[in-house]
């Protein structure tokens, strides 16, 4: 039996932060040799909210370079850019026509983003999860590693695939493969540094709320120094009454590679004055190799271009085969 297929993606909106890394990319890297992986930079998703045309292309390259810098290995994985493959847009249209609109109106992320945007909500924002379903279904993905926040979109993807198969498959034939979400509990939800009850997010207006993978040591030091804490004595993990404390200790554990018991033993008698420098040092050290690799990749643009060209060719072959299957099932004629 061949390896199972994995597909995932990140949007090129701004810099990647620790939540993206620990909730998503680090898990891709750890499991990659067991799977046949496709990782895309989802730049079509990036324009569902107002975006800056002057930086879209550079932001896209940045994310692709960060994939490589974080350890995505081309021996096991294909890296590509969503907009380079037109099948993503085309399958989205076809799936739009079988997706009930209320399924999309019920999506938590849509509701949250729509509230934030007020008047200016595009059809694309509502349709975002269908594009995501197309991304996944085009590659017959078995597993989709994402953070907890994407679980609902994965369920929707499964519902769309099942509905399509039911409507257009002959004798229960699986035209679209139903994918499984792959959600790790550790690191699945990294919280904001300024509010431990909200997730760390690219869209938070405060830079102090997140640590970006490319932040220099001074920025990391400043952000951790200013981050929100509490005034309870002693530090602990797992107390829901202390969301900031829990988040910071969890971060320390993941970044240092220490278990919960080890973190508890080491930190329970500490105050913030002692813990913060420790977390700062650990974060700077953990990000250093990624930042060095990133610089090396960005300095060699020819290499990055060739990675994306190869990725596009490999991905396109798979995507086009699925698109053809779908169009045939829908009854389209094939042009000569
Ligand atoms: P996004 O930033 O929304 O493009 O998310 C890219 C990936 O990072 C997705 O798999 C998300 O689930 C994951 N992710 C984003 N923010 C966090 C967070 N605060 N904690 C854990 N995972 C996250
Ligand atoms: N919506 C995802 C997010 O914000 C990004 C994404 C787009 C994605 N297409 C995907 C993730 C396909 C996994 C698989 O994180």
Coordinates of C-alpha atoms and ligand atoms in Angstrom, one line a residue:
X1 CA 0.0 0.0 0.0
X2 CA 1.3 3.5 -0.9
X3 CA 1.7 6.3 1.6
X4 CA -1.3 8.3 2.7
X5 CA -1.6 11.7 1.2
X6 CA -1.3 14.9 3.4
X7 CA -2.4 18.3 2.2
X8 CA -2.2 21.6 4.1
X9 CA -1.7 25.3 3.5
X10 CA -1.2 28.7 5.1
X11 CA -2.2 32.1 3.8
X12 CA 0.4 34.6 2.8
X13 CA -1.1 37.4 4.9
X14 CA 1.7 39.0 6.8
X15 CA 4.3 37.1 8.7
X16 CA 3.9 33.6 10.3
X17 CA 3.6 33.6 14.0
X18 CA 4.3 31.0 16.7
X19 CA 0.7 29.8 16.5
X20 CA 1.1 29.0 12.8
X21 CA 4.3 27.3 13.5
X22 CA 3.4 25.2 16.6
X23 CA -0.2 24.6 15.5
X24 CA 0.5 23.7 11.9
X25 CA 3.9 23.7 10.2
X26 CA 5.9 22.0 13.0
X27 CA 3.4 19.0 12.8
X28 CA 3.8 18.8 9.1
X29 CA 7.6 18.6 9.5
X30 CA 7.5 16.0 12.2
X31 CA 5.2 13.6 10.3
X32 CA 6.4 14.2 6.8
X33 CA 8.4 11.1 6.1
X34 CA 5.4 8.9 6.8
X35 CA 3.3 10.6 4.2
X36 CA 3.2 11.9 0.6
X37 CA 2.8 15.6 1.3
X38 CA 1.5 18.6 -0.5
X39 CA 1.9 22.0 1.1
X40 CA 0.6 25.1 -0.6
X41 CA 0.7 28.8 0.0
X42 CA -3.0 29.7 -0.3
X43 CA -2.8 33.1 -2.0
X44 CA -6.3 32.9 -3.4
X45 CA -7.6 32.9 0.1
X46 CA -5.5 36.0 0.9
X47 CA -7.8 38.2 -1.2
X48 CA -11.0 37.3 0.7
X49 CA -10.2 40.2 2.9
X50 CA -8.8 43.6 1.7
X51 CA -5.2 43.0 0.7
X52 CA -2.2 44.8 -0.6
X53 CA -1.3 44.0 -4.3
X54 CA 2.1 45.5 -3.8
X55 CA 3.1 42.9 -1.2
X56 CA 1.1 39.8 -2.2
X57 CA 3.8 38.2 -4.4
X58 CA 6.6 38.8 -1.8
X59 CA 4.4 37.6 1.0
X60 CA 3.8 34.4 -1.0
X61 CA 7.5 33.8 -1.5
X62 CA 8.1 34.5 2.2
X63 CA 5.8 31.7 3.2
X64 CA 7.2 29.3 0.7
X65 CA 10.7 30.1 2.0
X66 CA 9.5 29.6 5.6
X67 CA 8.2 26.2 4.8
X68 CA 11.7 25.2 3.7
X69 CA 13.3 27.0 6.6
X70 CA 11.0 25.2 9.1
X71 CA 12.2 21.9 7.7
X72 CA 9.8 20.8 4.9
X73 CA 11.9 18.3 3.0
X74 CA 11.4 18.1 -0.8
X75 CA 12.2 14.4 -0.7
X76 CA 8.8 13.8 1.0
X77 CA 6.9 17.0 0.2
X78 CA 5.7 19.1 -2.7
X79 CA 5.6 22.9 -2.1
X80 CA 3.4 25.0 -4.4
X81 CA 1.4 28.2 -4.8
X82 CA -2.4 27.9 -5.0
X83 CA -2.9 30.5 -7.7
X84 CA -0.4 28.8 -10.0
X85 CA -2.9 26.0 -10.5
X86 CA -6.2 27.1 -12.0
X87 CA -7.9 23.8 -11.0
X88 CA -8.4 25.3 -7.5
X89 CA -10.6 28.1 -8.8
X90 CA -12.4 25.9 -11.2
X91 CA -13.2 23.2 -8.7
X92 CA -14.4 25.8 -6.3
X93 CA -17.0 26.9 -8.9
X94 CA -18.2 23.4 -9.4
X95 CA -18.5 22.7 -5.7
X96 CA -20.2 26.1 -5.1
X97 CA -23.1 24.8 -7.2
X98 CA -23.8 21.9 -4.8
X99 CA -23.0 23.6 -1.5
X100 CA -26.1 25.0 0.3
X101 CA -25.6 28.6 1.2
X102 CA -26.6 28.1 4.8
X103 CA -23.7 25.7 5.4
X104 CA -21.4 28.7 4.7
X105 CA -23.4 31.2 6.7
X106 CA -23.0 28.9 9.7
X107 CA -19.2 28.9 9.7
X108 CA -17.8 30.5 12.9
X109 CA -14.8 32.0 11.2
X110 CA -17.1 33.7 8.6
X111 CA -19.3 35.1 11.3
X112 CA -16.3 36.5 13.2
X113 CA -14.6 38.0 10.2
X114 CA -17.8 39.4 8.8
X115 CA -18.5 41.2 12.1
X116 CA -14.9 42.6 12.1
X117 CA -15.4 43.9 8.5
X118 CA -18.7 45.5 9.0
X119 CA -20.2 46.7 5.6
X120 CA -17.5 45.5 3.4
X121 CA -18.0 41.7 3.3
X122 CA -17.3 40.0 0.0
X123 CA -18.8 37.0 -1.5
X124 CA -15.3 35.5 -1.5
X125 CA -15.2 35.7 2.3
X126 CA -18.4 33.6 2.5
X127 CA -17.1 31.2 -0.1
X128 CA -13.7 30.8 1.5
X129 CA -14.4 27.3 2.9
X130 CA -15.5 26.0 -0.5
X131 CA -12.1 27.1 -1.9
X132 CA -10.5 25.3 1.0
X133 CA -12.5 22.2 0.3
X134 CA -11.3 22.4 -3.4
X135 CA -7.7 22.7 -2.2
X136 CA -8.1 19.5 -0.2
X137 CA -10.3 17.4 -2.5
X138 CA -8.2 18.1 -5.6
X139 CA -5.3 16.1 -4.1
X140 CA -7.4 13.1 -2.7
X141 CA -5.9 14.0 0.7
X142 CA -6.3 11.4 3.4
X143 CA -5.2 13.6 6.2
X144 CA -5.3 17.4 6.7
X145 CA -3.1 18.7 9.5
X146 CA -4.5 22.0 10.8
X147 CA -4.9 23.9 14.0
X148 CA -8.1 23.5 16.1
X149 CA -9.7 26.6 14.5
X150 CA -9.9 24.9 11.1
X151 CA -11.9 21.9 12.4
X152 CA -15.2 23.2 11.2
X153 CA -13.9 23.9 7.7
X154 CA -12.6 20.4 7.6
X155 CA -16.1 19.0 8.6
X156 CA -17.6 21.2 5.8
X157 CA -15.1 19.7 3.3
X158 CA -16.2 16.2 4.3
X159 CA -19.8 17.2 4.0
X160 CA -19.3 18.7 0.5
X161 CA -17.4 15.6 -0.7
X162 CA -20.0 13.3 0.7
X163 CA -22.8 15.3 -0.9
X164 CA -21.0 15.3 -4.3
X165 CA -20.4 11.6 -4.2
X166 CA -24.0 10.9 -3.2
X167 CA -25.4 13.2 -6.0
X168 CA -23.1 12.2 -8.8
X169 CA -21.3 8.9 -8.0
X170 CA -22.7 5.8 -9.6
X171 CA -23.3 3.0 -7.0
X172 CA -21.8 4.8 -4.0
X173 CA -18.6 5.4 -6.0
X174 CA -16.2 7.8 -4.2
X175 CA -15.4 10.4 -6.8
X176 CA -14.0 12.7 -4.1
X177 CA -12.0 11.3 -1.3
X178 CA -13.3 12.1 2.2
X179 CA -10.4 13.5 4.2
X180 CA -9.7 13.3 7.9
X181 CA -8.6 16.2 10.1
X182 CA -5.3 15.8 11.8
X183 CA -5.3 18.0 14.9
X184 CA -2.7 17.7 17.5
X185 CA -3.8 18.7 21.0
X186 CA -0.4 20.1 22.0
X187 CA 0.1 23.5 20.4
X188 CA -3.3 23.3 18.7
X189 CA -4.2 26.6 20.2
X190 CA -1.5 29.1 21.0
X191 CA -3.0 32.1 22.7
X192 CA -2.3 35.9 22.4
X193 CA 0.4 37.4 24.5
X194 CA -1.8 40.3 25.4
X195 CA -5.0 38.2 26.2
X196 CA -4.7 34.6 27.2
X197 CA -8.4 33.9 26.3
X198 CA -7.9 34.8 22.6
X199 CA -5.9 32.9 20.1
X200 CA -2.7 34.4 18.6
X201 CA -3.7 35.7 15.3
X202 CA -2.2 37.5 12.3
X203 CA -5.2 39.8 12.3
X204 CA -4.8 41.1 15.8
X205 CA -4.0 44.9 15.4
X206 CA -1.5 44.7 18.2
X207 CA 2.0 43.4 17.2
X208 CA 2.6 42.8 20.9
X209 CA 0.0 40.0 20.9
X210 CA 2.1 37.6 18.8
X211 CA 5.7 36.5 18.2
X212 CA 6.5 36.2 14.5
X213 CA 8.9 33.6 13.3
X214 CA 11.1 36.3 11.8
X215 CA 11.1 38.6 14.8
X216 CA 14.7 39.6 15.8
X217 CA 15.8 38.8 19.4
X218 CA 15.1 42.4 20.5
X219 CA 11.4 42.2 19.4
X220 CA 11.0 38.8 21.1
X221 CA 12.5 40.2 24.3
X222 CA 10.2 43.3 24.3
X223 CA 7.1 41.3 23.5
X224 CA 7.7 38.8 26.3
X225 CA 8.6 41.5 28.7
X226 CA 5.4 43.3 28.0
X227 CA 3.1 40.3 27.8
X228 CA 0.1 39.9 30.1
X229 CA 0.6 37.9 33.3
X230 CA -1.3 37.6 36.6
X231 CA -0.5 38.3 40.2
X232 CA -1.0 34.8 41.6
X233 CA 2.0 33.4 43.4
X234 CA 3.8 30.5 41.8
X235 CA 3.4 29.3 38.2
X236 CA 1.3 26.3 37.0
X237 CA 0.0 24.5 33.9
X238 CA -3.5 23.6 33.2
X239 CA -5.4 26.0 35.5
X240 CA -8.3 27.4 33.4
X241 CA -8.5 30.4 35.8
X242 CA -5.0 31.4 34.7
X243 CA -5.1 31.5 30.9
X244 CA -2.0 33.6 30.4
X245 CA 0.1 31.5 32.8
X246 CA -1.1 28.3 31.1
X247 CA -0.2 29.6 27.7
X248 CA 3.2 30.9 28.6
X249 CA 4.2 27.7 30.3
X250 CA 2.9 25.6 27.5
X251 CA 4.9 27.6 25.1
X252 CA 8.0 27.1 27.2
X253 CA 7.4 23.4 27.3
X254 CA 7.0 23.0 23.6
X255 CA 9.9 25.3 22.6
X256 CA 12.3 23.7 25.1
X257 CA 11.1 20.1 24.4
X258 CA 10.3 19.6 28.1
X259 CA 7.3 17.6 29.3
X260 CA 4.5 19.1 31.4
X261 CA 5.9 17.5 34.5
X262 CA 9.4 18.8 33.9
X263 CA 8.0 22.3 33.3
X264 CA 5.9 22.2 36.4
X265 CA 8.9 21.0 38.5
X266 CA 11.1 23.7 37.1
X267 CA 8.7 26.6 37.2
X268 CA 6.2 26.1 40.1
X269 CA 8.2 28.2 42.6
X270 CA 9.2 30.9 40.1
X271 CA 7.9 34.4 39.8
X272 CA 7.4 36.1 36.4
X273 CA 10.6 38.1 36.9
X274 CA 12.5 34.8 36.6
X275 CA 10.3 33.0 34.1
X276 CA 10.1 35.7 31.5
X277 CA 13.9 35.8 30.7
X278 CA 13.9 32.0 30.6
X279 CA 11.0 32.0 28.1
X280 CA 12.7 34.8 26.1
X281 CA 16.0 32.9 25.8
X282 CA 14.3 29.6 24.9
X283 CA 12.2 31.3 22.2
X284 CA 15.2 33.1 20.6
X285 CA 17.2 29.9 20.5
X286 CA 14.3 27.9 19.0
X287 CA 13.7 30.4 16.3
X288 CA 17.4 31.0 15.4
X289 CA 17.9 28.0 13.1
X290 CA 14.7 28.8 11.2
X291 CA 15.7 32.5 10.8
X292 CA 19.1 31.5 9.5
X293 CA 17.7 29.0 7.0
X294 CA 15.1 31.5 5.9
X295 CA 17.8 34.0 5.0
X296 CA 19.7 31.4 3.1
X297 CA 16.7 30.5 1.0
X298 CA 15.6 34.1 0.4
X299 CA 19.2 34.9 -0.8
X300 CA 18.9 32.3 -3.5
X301 CA 15.9 33.3 -5.5
X302 CA 16.7 31.0 -8.4
X303 CA 16.5 28.0 -6.1
X304 CA 13.2 29.1 -4.6
X305 CA 11.8 29.6 -8.1
X306 CA 12.8 26.2 -9.1
X307 CA 11.2 24.6 -6.0
X308 CA 7.9 26.3 -6.9
X309 CA 8.1 25.3 -10.5
X310 CA 8.7 21.7 -9.7
X311 CA 6.0 21.9 -7.1
X312 CA 3.6 23.3 -9.5
X313 CA 4.2 20.6 -12.1
X314 CA 3.7 17.8 -9.6
X315 CA 0.7 19.3 -8.0
X316 CA -1.0 20.3 -11.3
X317 CA -0.8 16.7 -12.6
X318 CA -2.7 15.4 -9.5
X319 CA -5.2 18.3 -9.5
X320 CA -6.1 18.1 -13.1
X321 CA -6.8 14.4 -12.9
X322 CA -9.3 15.0 -10.1
X323 CA -10.9 18.0 -11.9
X324 CA -11.4 15.8 -14.9
X325 CA -13.1 13.1 -12.8
X326 CA -15.4 15.7 -11.3
X327 CA -16.3 17.3 -14.6
X328 CA -17.0 13.9 -16.2
X329 CA -19.3 13.0 -13.2
X330 CA -21.1 16.3 -13.7
X331 CA -21.7 15.4 -17.3
X332 CA -19.4 17.9 -19.0
X333 CA -18.1 17.1 -22.5
X334 CA -14.4 16.8 -23.0
X335 CA -13.0 19.3 -25.6
X336 CA -10.8 17.7 -28.3
Ligands
LIG1 P1 -3.9 31.2 9.2 O1 -3.0 32.0 10.0 O2 -5.3 31.4 9.6 O3 -3.6 31.1 7.8 O4 -3.6 29.7 9.8 C1 -2.6 28.8 9.3 C2 -2.5 27.6 10.1 O5 -2.0 27.9 11.4 C3 -3.8 26.8 10.3 O6 -3.6 25.5 10.3 C4 -4.3 27.3 11.7 O7 -5.1 26.3 12.3 C5 -3.0 27.4 12.4 N1 -3.1 28.5 13.5 C6 -3.3 29.8 13.3 N2 -3.4 30.4 14.5 C7 -3.1 29.5 15.4 C8 -3.0 29.5 16.9 N3 -3.1 30.7 17.5 N4 -2.7 28.4 17.5 C9 -2.5 27.2 16.8 N5 -2.6 27.1 15.5 C10 -2.9 28.2 14.8
LIG2 N1 -8.2 28.2 5.9 C1 -6.9 27.8 6.4 C2 -6.4 28.7 7.5 O1 -6.8 29.8 7.6 C3 -5.8 27.8 5.3 C4 -6.1 26.8 4.2 C5 -6.6 27.0 3.0 C6 -6.0 25.4 4.3 N2 -6.7 25.9 2.3 C7 -6.4 24.9 3.1 C8 -5.5 24.6 5.3 C9 -6.3 23.5 2.8 C10 -5.5 23.2 5.1 C11 -5.9 22.7 3.9 O2 -5.6 28.2 8.3

